[in-house]
Amino acid sequence: MKNVVILGATGSIGQSAVKVARDIPQQMRIVGLSAHRNLAKLGELAREFPEAALCVTSKEDPGTLDPCRKILRGEEGLVELATLPEADMVLIAIVGTGGLRPALAAIEAGKDLAIASKEILVMAGEIVMEAARRKGVKILPVDSEHNAIFQCLEGRDPAHVRRLLLTASGGPFRQSTPESLENVTPAQALKHPTWSMGNKITIDSATLFNKGLEMIEARWLFNVGIERIDVVVHPQSVVHSMVEFIDSSILAQLSRSDMCFPIQYAVTWPQRVPNSLPALDFAALSRLEFEAPRPGVFPALLLAREAGATGGTLPAVLNAANEVAVAAFLGGRLSFPGIWRTVEAVMAAHRTIATPALDAILEADLWARTRAAERIALSA
Ligand code: NDP
Ligand code: MG
């Protein structure tokens, strides 16, 4: 039995994690839940899990929640939740970088982490992984590609690995012309062909920044140079990712596209337990297709490779500029290609610090957000 805290319980990943807890109650008990603004959903969860500690991070009034329970507040509350004495594992499912400090606090308190929030690994992967090594805690990837690679790498000698192959659905504009991308609307970009997810990651999937962020995420999770991480477009999202070995043999992990699979594996690792999830029906699959990505049309892949190869503060800058640009696009203040043009411009203006401490990373993050906002305001 694992006692799990879910940071970002009201989101898409958070809700899938709750489904997993309902499905395997002998292996997973929820002991903490956080929400930002969706207090109605947190209220439902609070009733279903009466023993879980609660945290609200927004300024919203939690008055309607259980009056008998202490409600933790803000980032301090998240840190308290992430370090609860009864917790074995903390699932970080907060969109963006708001889970970074709680994640570091959980590691210091000796908790294992299941990480969905790729942004925190892009921003500070070296610091997170180093802290985990020092404390002897486990970092379990929840992102489906990384969970797949984690499964393919288990028990393997790192010297036998040639490259990691991240699969990408290609998003809704996989076959679009570069010209047509100029007029993409938020509603079009929010229609993901294979996954149902939160808004930010859905836009990232459409620009392919999601895959770019995942390349950097993989670089830290698996300690593999970014030059050995490649992307293959696979529109059906059945093969979740692959590992190629030095003898040119390739292992892949397959399942239906449901985040309950990787979440459950992160929670029960190193065990596997039966669940109610249906297995793949190969006879019903019409085909599995693979194709090369188009980095010329989706420059996010090139920008991420550059940021990953340069390292230092540059990945944090890419991530922060992207977050601001995605919010501006969703708010109707920036075109779709404006997202990568903003990121490219902010990266070009940044002076990278090579081996930054956390303060320098946070400073670079803030600088990039300001710079991106200024550029977007000017172009409006
Ligand atoms: P959602 O937008 O669905 O959920 C985000 C969660 O974070 C909600 O619980 C939300 O609270 C909370 N939140 C939002 N802003 C803040 C903040 N400033 N401080 C604290 N909490 C906040 O996102 P997803 O679940 O889709 O994604 C979560 C993370 O997981 C992302 O980093 C994403 O990249 C990653 N991921 C997601 C996948 C998916 O299938 N969805 C797949 C792989 C990775 P509230 O709703 O109460 O406001
Ligand atoms: Mg993914």
Short mmCIF file of C-alpha atoms and ligand atoms in Angstrom, two decimals:
data_model
loop_
_atom_site.label_atom_id
_atom_site.label_comp_id
_atom_site.label_asym_id
_atom_site.label_seq_id
_atom_site.Cartn_x
_atom_site.Cartn_y
_atom_site.Cartn_z
CA MET A 1 0.00 0.00 0.00
CA LYS A 2 1.35 3.44 -0.94
CA ASN A 3 0.14 6.63 0.68
CA VAL A 4 0.04 9.20 -2.10
CA VAL A 5 -0.33 12.99 -2.11
CA ILE A 6 -1.70 14.45 -5.36
CA LEU A 7 -0.63 18.01 -6.14
CA GLY A 8 -3.01 19.28 -8.82
CA ALA A 9 -5.77 16.77 -7.99
CA THR A 10 -8.45 18.72 -9.87
CA GLY A 11 -6.69 18.59 -13.25
CA SER A 12 -6.68 16.00 -16.00
CA ILE A 13 -3.78 13.98 -14.53
CA GLY A 14 -5.11 14.49 -11.00
CA GLN A 15 -8.46 13.03 -12.01
CA SER A 16 -6.82 10.05 -13.71
CA ALA A 17 -4.81 9.48 -10.53
CA VAL A 18 -8.01 9.46 -8.49
CA LYS A 19 -9.43 6.86 -10.91
CA VAL A 20 -6.34 4.71 -10.34
CA ALA A 21 -6.79 5.02 -6.56
CA ARG A 22 -10.41 3.86 -6.89
CA ASP A 23 -9.32 0.98 -9.15
CA ILE A 24 -6.51 -0.39 -6.96
CA PRO A 25 -7.52 0.54 -3.38
CA GLN A 26 -5.28 -2.19 -1.95
CA GLN A 27 -2.18 -0.53 -3.43
CA MET A 28 -2.93 3.22 -3.42
CA ARG A 29 -4.39 5.41 -0.67
CA ILE A 30 -4.82 9.16 -1.19
CA VAL A 31 -3.57 11.13 1.83
CA GLY A 32 -3.38 14.65 0.38
CA LEU A 33 -5.05 16.67 -2.37
CA SER A 34 -4.41 20.13 -3.76
CA ALA A 35 -6.48 22.35 -6.01
CA HIS A 36 -5.93 25.84 -7.39
CA ARG A 37 -9.29 27.32 -8.41
CA ASN A 38 -11.64 24.38 -8.85
CA LEU A 39 -13.02 24.22 -5.31
CA ALA A 40 -16.20 22.45 -6.40
CA LYS A 41 -14.13 19.50 -7.60
CA LEU A 42 -11.93 19.60 -4.50
CA GLY A 43 -15.08 19.55 -2.38
CA GLU A 44 -16.25 16.35 -4.12
CA LEU A 45 -12.85 14.76 -3.60
CA ALA A 46 -12.80 15.87 0.04
CA ARG A 47 -16.08 14.01 0.62
CA GLU A 48 -14.83 10.90 -1.17
CA PHE A 49 -11.50 10.87 0.70
CA PRO A 50 -12.42 12.14 4.18
CA GLU A 51 -8.99 11.43 5.63
CA ALA A 52 -6.98 13.33 3.03
CA ALA A 53 -5.33 16.63 3.93
CA LEU A 54 -6.39 19.49 1.62
CA CYS A 55 -4.61 22.51 0.15
CA VAL A 56 -5.94 25.42 -1.90
CA THR A 57 -3.26 27.45 -3.71
CA SER A 58 -5.35 30.23 -5.28
CA LYS A 59 -6.83 33.20 -3.40
CA GLU A 60 -10.28 31.62 -3.72
CA ASP A 61 -12.26 31.34 -0.46
CA PRO A 62 -12.35 27.68 0.63
CA GLY A 63 -15.33 28.38 2.92
CA THR A 64 -17.54 25.82 1.18
CA LEU A 65 -15.09 22.97 1.85
CA ASP A 66 -15.36 20.71 4.89
CA PRO A 67 -15.49 23.12 7.89
CA CYS A 68 -14.00 20.51 10.22
CA ARG A 69 -10.81 20.08 8.23
CA LYS A 70 -7.77 22.27 8.26
CA ILE A 71 -7.23 23.73 4.80
CA LEU A 72 -3.60 24.42 3.92
CA ARG A 73 -3.04 27.50 1.76
CA GLY A 74 -0.63 28.72 -0.91
CA GLU A 75 2.83 27.45 -1.77
CA GLU A 76 3.64 26.94 1.92
CA GLY A 77 0.59 24.72 2.13
CA LEU A 78 1.77 22.72 -0.88
CA VAL A 79 5.12 22.20 0.81
CA GLU A 80 3.38 21.02 3.99
CA LEU A 81 1.19 18.66 1.96
CA ALA A 82 4.21 17.33 0.04
CA THR A 83 6.02 16.53 3.28
CA LEU A 84 3.14 14.97 5.27
CA PRO A 85 4.65 12.36 7.60
CA GLU A 86 2.21 9.67 6.40
CA ALA A 87 2.98 10.21 2.67
CA ASP A 88 5.20 7.71 0.80
CA MET A 89 4.91 9.32 -2.61
CA VAL A 90 4.00 12.72 -4.05
CA LEU A 91 2.46 12.96 -7.51
CA ILE A 92 3.29 16.33 -9.07
CA ALA A 93 0.47 17.11 -11.49
CA ILE A 94 0.40 20.91 -11.31
CA VAL A 95 0.58 22.53 -14.72
CA GLY A 96 3.70 24.69 -15.20
CA THR A 97 6.44 25.22 -12.65
CA GLY A 98 4.35 25.73 -9.46
CA GLY A 99 5.24 22.22 -8.29
CA LEU A 100 9.00 22.79 -8.19
CA ARG A 101 9.47 23.92 -4.58
CA PRO A 102 7.04 21.32 -3.19
CA ALA A 103 8.85 18.65 -5.25
CA LEU A 104 12.21 19.64 -3.79
CA ALA A 105 10.71 19.73 -0.28
CA ALA A 106 9.24 16.23 -0.79
CA ILE A 107 12.64 14.91 -1.86
CA GLU A 108 14.30 16.47 1.21
CA ALA A 109 11.63 14.74 3.35
CA GLY A 110 12.55 11.41 1.74
CA LYS A 111 9.40 10.95 -0.35
CA ASP A 112 9.42 9.25 -3.74
CA LEU A 113 8.12 11.46 -6.56
CA ALA A 114 5.86 10.59 -9.46
CA ILE A 115 6.33 13.49 -11.88
CA ALA A 116 3.79 14.48 -14.53
CA SER A 117 4.78 18.18 -14.53
CA LYS A 118 7.49 18.02 -17.17
CA GLU A 119 8.03 21.77 -16.84
CA ILE A 120 9.83 21.34 -13.52
CA LEU A 121 12.30 18.86 -15.03
CA VAL A 122 12.88 21.13 -18.03
CA MET A 123 13.50 24.06 -15.74
CA ALA A 124 15.57 22.39 -13.03
CA GLY A 125 16.08 18.75 -14.01
CA GLU A 126 19.69 18.59 -12.89
CA ILE A 127 18.85 19.99 -9.46
CA VAL A 128 15.84 17.70 -8.97
CA MET A 129 17.70 14.55 -10.07
CA GLU A 130 20.79 15.41 -8.02
CA ALA A 131 18.68 16.04 -4.90
CA ALA A 132 16.91 12.70 -5.44
CA ARG A 133 20.25 10.89 -5.81
CA ARG A 134 21.57 12.51 -2.65
CA LYS A 135 18.48 11.58 -0.64
CA GLY A 136 18.12 8.12 -2.21
CA VAL A 137 14.53 8.73 -3.33
CA LYS A 138 13.02 7.48 -6.55
CA ILE A 139 11.78 9.71 -9.40
CA LEU A 140 9.07 7.87 -11.34
CA PRO A 141 8.02 9.33 -14.67
CA VAL A 142 4.30 9.70 -15.32
CA ASP A 143 4.52 11.33 -18.75
CA SER A 144 3.46 8.43 -20.99
CA GLU A 145 6.58 8.51 -23.19
CA HIS A 146 8.95 8.57 -20.24
CA ASN A 147 7.00 5.93 -18.39
CA ALA A 148 7.31 3.77 -21.53
CA ILE A 149 11.07 4.36 -21.76
CA PHE A 150 11.40 3.68 -18.02
CA GLN A 151 9.71 0.31 -18.59
CA CYS A 152 11.90 -0.50 -21.63
CA LEU A 153 15.09 0.40 -19.73
CA GLU A 154 14.38 -1.63 -16.62
CA GLY A 155 17.17 -4.08 -15.86
CA ARG A 156 19.25 -2.90 -18.85
CA ASP A 157 22.86 -1.83 -18.86
CA PRO A 158 23.00 1.91 -19.77
CA ALA A 159 26.07 1.12 -21.91
CA HIS A 160 23.80 -0.97 -24.17
CA VAL A 161 21.48 1.92 -25.00
CA ARG A 162 22.05 3.68 -28.32
CA ARG A 163 19.12 6.10 -28.39
CA LEU A 164 15.72 6.92 -26.97
CA LEU A 165 12.84 7.30 -29.42
CA LEU A 166 10.02 9.50 -28.22
CA THR A 167 6.78 9.02 -30.10
CA ALA A 168 4.64 12.07 -30.90
CA SER A 169 1.03 12.08 -32.11
CA GLY A 170 1.92 15.06 -34.32
CA GLY A 171 -1.06 16.98 -32.94
CA PRO A 172 -4.02 18.35 -34.90
CA PHE A 173 -1.81 20.09 -37.49
CA ARG A 174 0.41 17.17 -38.37
CA GLN A 175 -0.34 17.56 -42.08
CA SER A 176 -1.05 21.29 -42.23
CA THR A 177 0.88 23.65 -44.49
CA PRO A 178 3.09 26.27 -42.80
CA GLU A 179 0.88 29.03 -44.28
CA SER A 180 -2.32 27.62 -42.77
CA LEU A 181 -0.73 27.61 -39.29
CA GLU A 182 -0.80 31.44 -39.34
CA ASN A 183 -4.59 31.41 -38.87
CA VAL A 184 -5.02 28.60 -36.35
CA THR A 185 -7.51 29.49 -33.60
CA PRO A 186 -7.37 28.33 -29.95
CA ALA A 187 -10.50 26.19 -30.52
CA GLN A 188 -8.77 24.36 -33.40
CA ALA A 189 -5.55 23.89 -31.45
CA LEU A 190 -7.45 22.54 -28.43
CA LYS A 191 -8.81 19.59 -30.46
CA HIS A 192 -6.21 16.91 -29.82
CA PRO A 193 -6.60 13.84 -32.04
CA THR A 194 -5.77 11.13 -29.48
CA TRP A 195 -5.45 12.46 -25.89
CA SER A 196 -7.80 14.44 -23.65
CA MET A 197 -5.63 16.70 -21.47
CA GLY A 198 -5.41 20.12 -19.82
CA ASN A 199 -5.34 23.20 -22.09
CA LYS A 200 -1.67 24.07 -21.72
CA ILE A 201 -0.31 20.66 -22.70
CA THR A 202 -2.87 20.41 -25.51
CA ILE A 203 -1.51 23.61 -27.06
CA ASP A 204 2.04 22.35 -26.46
CA SER A 205 1.10 19.19 -28.36
CA ALA A 206 -0.15 21.27 -31.29
CA THR A 207 3.07 23.35 -31.52
CA LEU A 208 5.23 20.28 -30.72
CA PHE A 209 6.73 22.19 -27.78
CA ASN A 210 5.34 19.30 -25.75
CA LYS A 211 7.71 16.93 -27.55
CA GLY A 212 10.53 19.47 -27.22
CA LEU A 213 9.95 19.72 -23.48
CA GLU A 214 9.84 15.92 -23.36
CA MET A 215 13.25 15.63 -25.05
CA ILE A 216 14.75 17.74 -22.26
CA GLU A 217 12.70 15.86 -19.64
CA ALA A 218 14.10 12.55 -20.96
CA ARG A 219 17.63 13.94 -20.94
CA TRP A 220 17.41 14.41 -17.15
CA LEU A 221 15.28 11.43 -16.20
CA PHE A 222 17.52 8.94 -18.03
CA ASN A 223 20.85 10.79 -18.02
CA VAL A 224 21.18 10.53 -21.80
CA GLY A 225 22.63 13.36 -23.94
CA ILE A 226 19.99 15.09 -26.04
CA GLU A 227 21.84 14.12 -29.22
CA ARG A 228 20.78 10.54 -28.44
CA ILE A 229 17.09 11.43 -28.11
CA ASP A 230 14.98 11.36 -31.27
CA VAL A 231 11.34 11.96 -32.12
CA VAL A 232 9.15 9.74 -34.30
CA VAL A 233 5.64 10.82 -35.28
CA HIS A 234 3.10 8.09 -34.57
CA PRO A 235 -0.46 9.40 -35.02
CA GLN A 236 -2.28 6.54 -33.26
CA SER A 237 -0.54 7.04 -29.86
CA VAL A 238 -0.41 3.29 -29.18
CA VAL A 239 3.38 2.87 -29.08
CA HIS A 240 4.21 5.22 -26.21
CA SER A 241 7.97 5.33 -26.84
CA MET A 242 10.93 3.09 -27.61
CA VAL A 243 14.54 2.35 -26.71
CA GLU A 244 17.07 1.37 -29.37
CA PHE A 245 20.02 -0.73 -28.17
CA ILE A 246 23.56 -0.95 -29.60
CA ASP A 247 22.70 -4.16 -31.47
CA SER A 248 19.92 -2.22 -33.30
CA SER A 249 17.24 -4.11 -31.40
CA ILE A 250 14.34 -1.91 -30.28
CA LEU A 251 11.98 -2.32 -27.32
CA ALA A 252 8.65 -0.49 -27.25
CA GLN A 253 5.84 -0.17 -24.72
CA LEU A 254 2.23 -0.26 -25.97
CA SER A 255 -1.17 0.29 -24.41
CA ARG A 256 -4.38 2.17 -25.06
CA SER A 257 -3.93 5.93 -24.71
CA ASP A 258 -5.11 6.40 -21.13
CA MET A 259 -2.94 8.13 -18.52
CA CYS A 260 -4.18 5.66 -15.89
CA PHE A 261 -1.61 3.18 -17.26
CA PRO A 262 1.53 5.23 -16.55
CA ILE A 263 0.12 6.64 -13.30
CA GLN A 264 -0.61 3.16 -11.97
CA TYR A 265 2.83 1.89 -12.97
CA ALA A 266 4.52 4.83 -11.23
CA VAL A 267 2.53 4.15 -8.06
CA THR A 268 2.92 0.36 -7.94
CA TRP A 269 6.49 0.13 -9.26
CA PRO A 270 8.34 -2.20 -9.04
CA GLN A 271 5.18 -4.32 -8.81
CA ARG A 272 2.55 -4.85 -11.47
CA VAL A 273 -1.01 -5.37 -10.30
CA PRO A 274 -4.22 -6.27 -12.13
CA ASN A 275 -6.71 -3.47 -12.81
CA SER A 276 -9.93 -2.81 -14.70
CA LEU A 277 -8.20 -1.21 -17.72
CA PRO A 278 -8.83 -3.01 -21.01
CA ALA A 279 -5.79 -4.30 -22.89
CA LEU A 280 -5.12 -3.46 -26.54
CA ASP A 281 -7.16 -5.36 -29.08
CA PHE A 282 -4.72 -5.83 -31.96
CA ALA A 283 -7.39 -7.15 -34.29
CA ALA A 284 -9.35 -3.91 -33.82
CA LEU A 285 -6.33 -1.67 -34.51
CA SER A 286 -6.47 -0.75 -38.16
CA ARG A 287 -2.79 0.20 -38.42
CA LEU A 288 0.20 1.73 -36.68
CA GLU A 289 1.89 4.48 -38.70
CA PHE A 290 5.25 6.16 -38.22
CA GLU A 291 6.72 9.17 -39.97
CA ALA A 292 9.49 11.73 -39.57
CA PRO A 293 8.68 14.97 -37.74
CA ARG A 294 8.77 18.29 -39.66
CA PRO A 295 11.08 20.53 -37.61
CA GLY A 296 11.05 23.13 -40.41
CA VAL A 297 7.28 23.53 -39.92
CA PHE A 298 7.33 23.04 -36.13
CA PRO A 299 10.52 24.83 -34.97
CA ALA A 300 9.76 23.94 -31.33
CA LEU A 301 11.72 20.73 -31.85
CA LEU A 302 14.84 22.63 -33.00
CA LEU A 303 14.54 25.20 -30.21
CA ALA A 304 14.24 22.45 -27.59
CA ARG A 305 17.21 20.58 -29.02
CA GLU A 306 19.26 23.79 -28.87
CA ALA A 307 18.14 24.49 -25.30
CA GLY A 308 18.83 20.90 -24.26
CA ALA A 309 22.28 20.87 -25.85
CA THR A 310 23.27 24.26 -24.39
CA GLY A 311 21.81 23.47 -20.97
CA GLY A 312 22.34 25.86 -18.05
CA THR A 313 19.53 28.39 -17.78
CA LEU A 314 18.42 28.10 -21.43
CA PRO A 315 15.83 25.30 -20.95
CA ALA A 316 14.19 27.31 -18.13
CA VAL A 317 14.03 30.30 -20.48
CA LEU A 318 12.46 28.23 -23.27
CA ASN A 319 9.91 26.82 -20.85
CA ALA A 320 8.98 30.15 -19.25
CA ALA A 321 8.66 32.00 -22.59
CA ASN A 322 6.51 29.16 -23.90
CA GLU A 323 4.18 29.30 -20.89
CA VAL A 324 3.63 33.03 -21.35
CA ALA A 325 3.17 32.65 -25.11
CA VAL A 326 0.65 29.79 -24.73
CA ALA A 327 -1.40 31.89 -22.29
CA ALA A 328 -1.32 34.82 -24.75
CA PHE A 329 -2.40 32.57 -27.63
CA LEU A 330 -5.29 31.15 -25.58
CA GLY A 331 -6.23 34.73 -24.64
CA GLY A 332 -6.35 35.78 -28.31
CA ARG A 333 -3.33 38.07 -27.95
CA LEU A 334 -0.85 36.07 -30.03
CA SER A 335 -0.97 34.06 -33.26
CA PHE A 336 -0.22 30.33 -33.22
CA PRO A 337 3.24 30.71 -34.87
CA GLY A 338 3.71 33.66 -32.51
CA ILE A 339 4.26 31.06 -29.79
CA TRP A 340 7.51 29.74 -31.26
CA ARG A 341 8.55 33.16 -32.59
CA THR A 342 8.29 34.50 -29.04
CA VAL A 343 10.27 31.61 -27.58
CA GLU A 344 12.94 31.92 -30.26
CA ALA A 345 13.33 35.67 -29.70
CA VAL A 346 13.53 35.34 -25.91
CA MET A 347 16.06 32.51 -26.17
CA ALA A 348 18.17 34.55 -28.59
CA ALA A 349 18.23 37.47 -26.14
CA HIS A 350 19.26 35.31 -23.17
CA ARG A 351 22.79 35.06 -21.82
CA THR A 352 22.99 31.49 -20.60
CA ILE A 353 24.51 30.75 -17.20
CA ALA A 354 26.28 27.39 -17.51
CA THR A 355 25.81 25.60 -14.17
CA PRO A 356 23.16 27.63 -12.38
CA ALA A 357 22.03 27.24 -8.79
CA LEU A 358 18.29 27.26 -8.16
CA ASP A 359 18.23 31.04 -7.59
CA ALA A 360 19.79 31.69 -10.99
CA ILE A 361 17.25 29.39 -12.63
CA LEU A 362 14.36 31.15 -10.93
CA GLU A 363 15.82 34.51 -11.99
CA ALA A 364 16.15 33.34 -15.61
CA ASP A 365 12.56 32.05 -15.50
CA LEU A 366 11.28 35.41 -14.29
CA TRP A 367 13.42 37.31 -16.81
CA ALA A 368 12.07 35.17 -19.67
CA ARG A 369 8.47 35.68 -18.56
CA THR A 370 8.91 39.46 -18.47
CA ARG A 371 10.74 39.52 -21.78
CA ALA A 372 8.12 37.32 -23.48
CA ALA A 373 5.26 39.45 -22.13
CA GLU A 374 6.96 42.65 -23.37
CA ARG A 375 7.49 41.19 -26.82
CA ILE A 376 3.89 39.98 -27.06
CA ALA A 377 2.56 43.37 -25.92
CA LEU A 378 4.69 45.13 -28.57
CA SER A 379 3.49 42.84 -31.35
CA ALA A 380 -0.20 43.27 -30.44
P1 NDP B 1 -4.75 20.65 -16.03
O1 NDP B 1 -4.78 22.03 -16.53
O2 NDP B 1 -5.86 19.72 -16.38
O3 NDP B 1 -4.63 20.64 -14.42
C1 NDP B 1 -3.70 21.43 -13.78
C2 NDP B 1 -3.77 21.24 -12.28
O4 NDP B 1 -2.89 22.19 -11.68
C3 NDP B 1 -5.15 21.52 -11.69
O5 NDP B 1 -5.32 20.75 -10.53
C4 NDP B 1 -5.05 22.99 -11.30
O6 NDP B 1 -5.96 23.39 -10.28
C5 NDP B 1 -3.63 23.08 -10.82
N1 NDP B 1 -3.04 24.40 -10.96
C6 NDP B 1 -3.15 25.27 -11.99
N2 NDP B 1 -2.44 26.38 -11.78
C7 NDP B 1 -1.87 26.23 -10.55
C8 NDP B 1 -1.02 27.05 -9.76
N3 NDP B 1 -0.61 28.26 -10.18
N4 NDP B 1 -0.62 26.59 -8.54
C9 NDP B 1 -1.02 25.37 -8.11
N5 NDP B 1 -1.83 24.55 -8.82
C10 NDP B 1 -2.24 24.98 -10.03
O7 NDP B 1 -3.35 20.04 -16.50
P2 NDP B 1 -2.97 18.52 -16.81
O8 NDP B 1 -3.48 17.62 -15.74
O9 NDP B 1 -3.28 18.22 -18.22
O10 NDP B 1 -1.38 18.59 -16.73
C11 NDP B 1 -0.69 18.66 -15.50
C12 NDP B 1 0.79 18.45 -15.76
O11 NDP B 1 0.97 17.12 -16.24
C13 NDP B 1 1.37 19.36 -16.83
O12 NDP B 1 2.67 19.70 -16.48
C14 NDP B 1 1.39 18.50 -18.10
O13 NDP B 1 2.43 18.85 -18.97
C15 NDP B 1 1.64 17.12 -17.50
N6 NDP B 1 1.13 16.02 -18.30
C16 NDP B 1 -0.21 15.92 -18.57
C17 NDP B 1 -0.71 14.89 -19.33
C18 NDP B 1 -2.20 14.72 -19.56
O14 NDP B 1 -2.61 13.71 -20.13
N7 NDP B 1 -3.04 15.64 -19.14
C19 NDP B 1 0.18 13.90 -19.95
C20 NDP B 1 1.57 14.07 -19.58
C21 NDP B 1 2.02 15.09 -18.81
P3 NDP B 1 -7.48 23.90 -10.57
O15 NDP B 1 -8.00 23.06 -11.71
O16 NDP B 1 -8.16 23.61 -9.26
O17 NDP B 1 -7.43 25.35 -10.89
MG MG B 2 3.79 12.92 -23.02
#
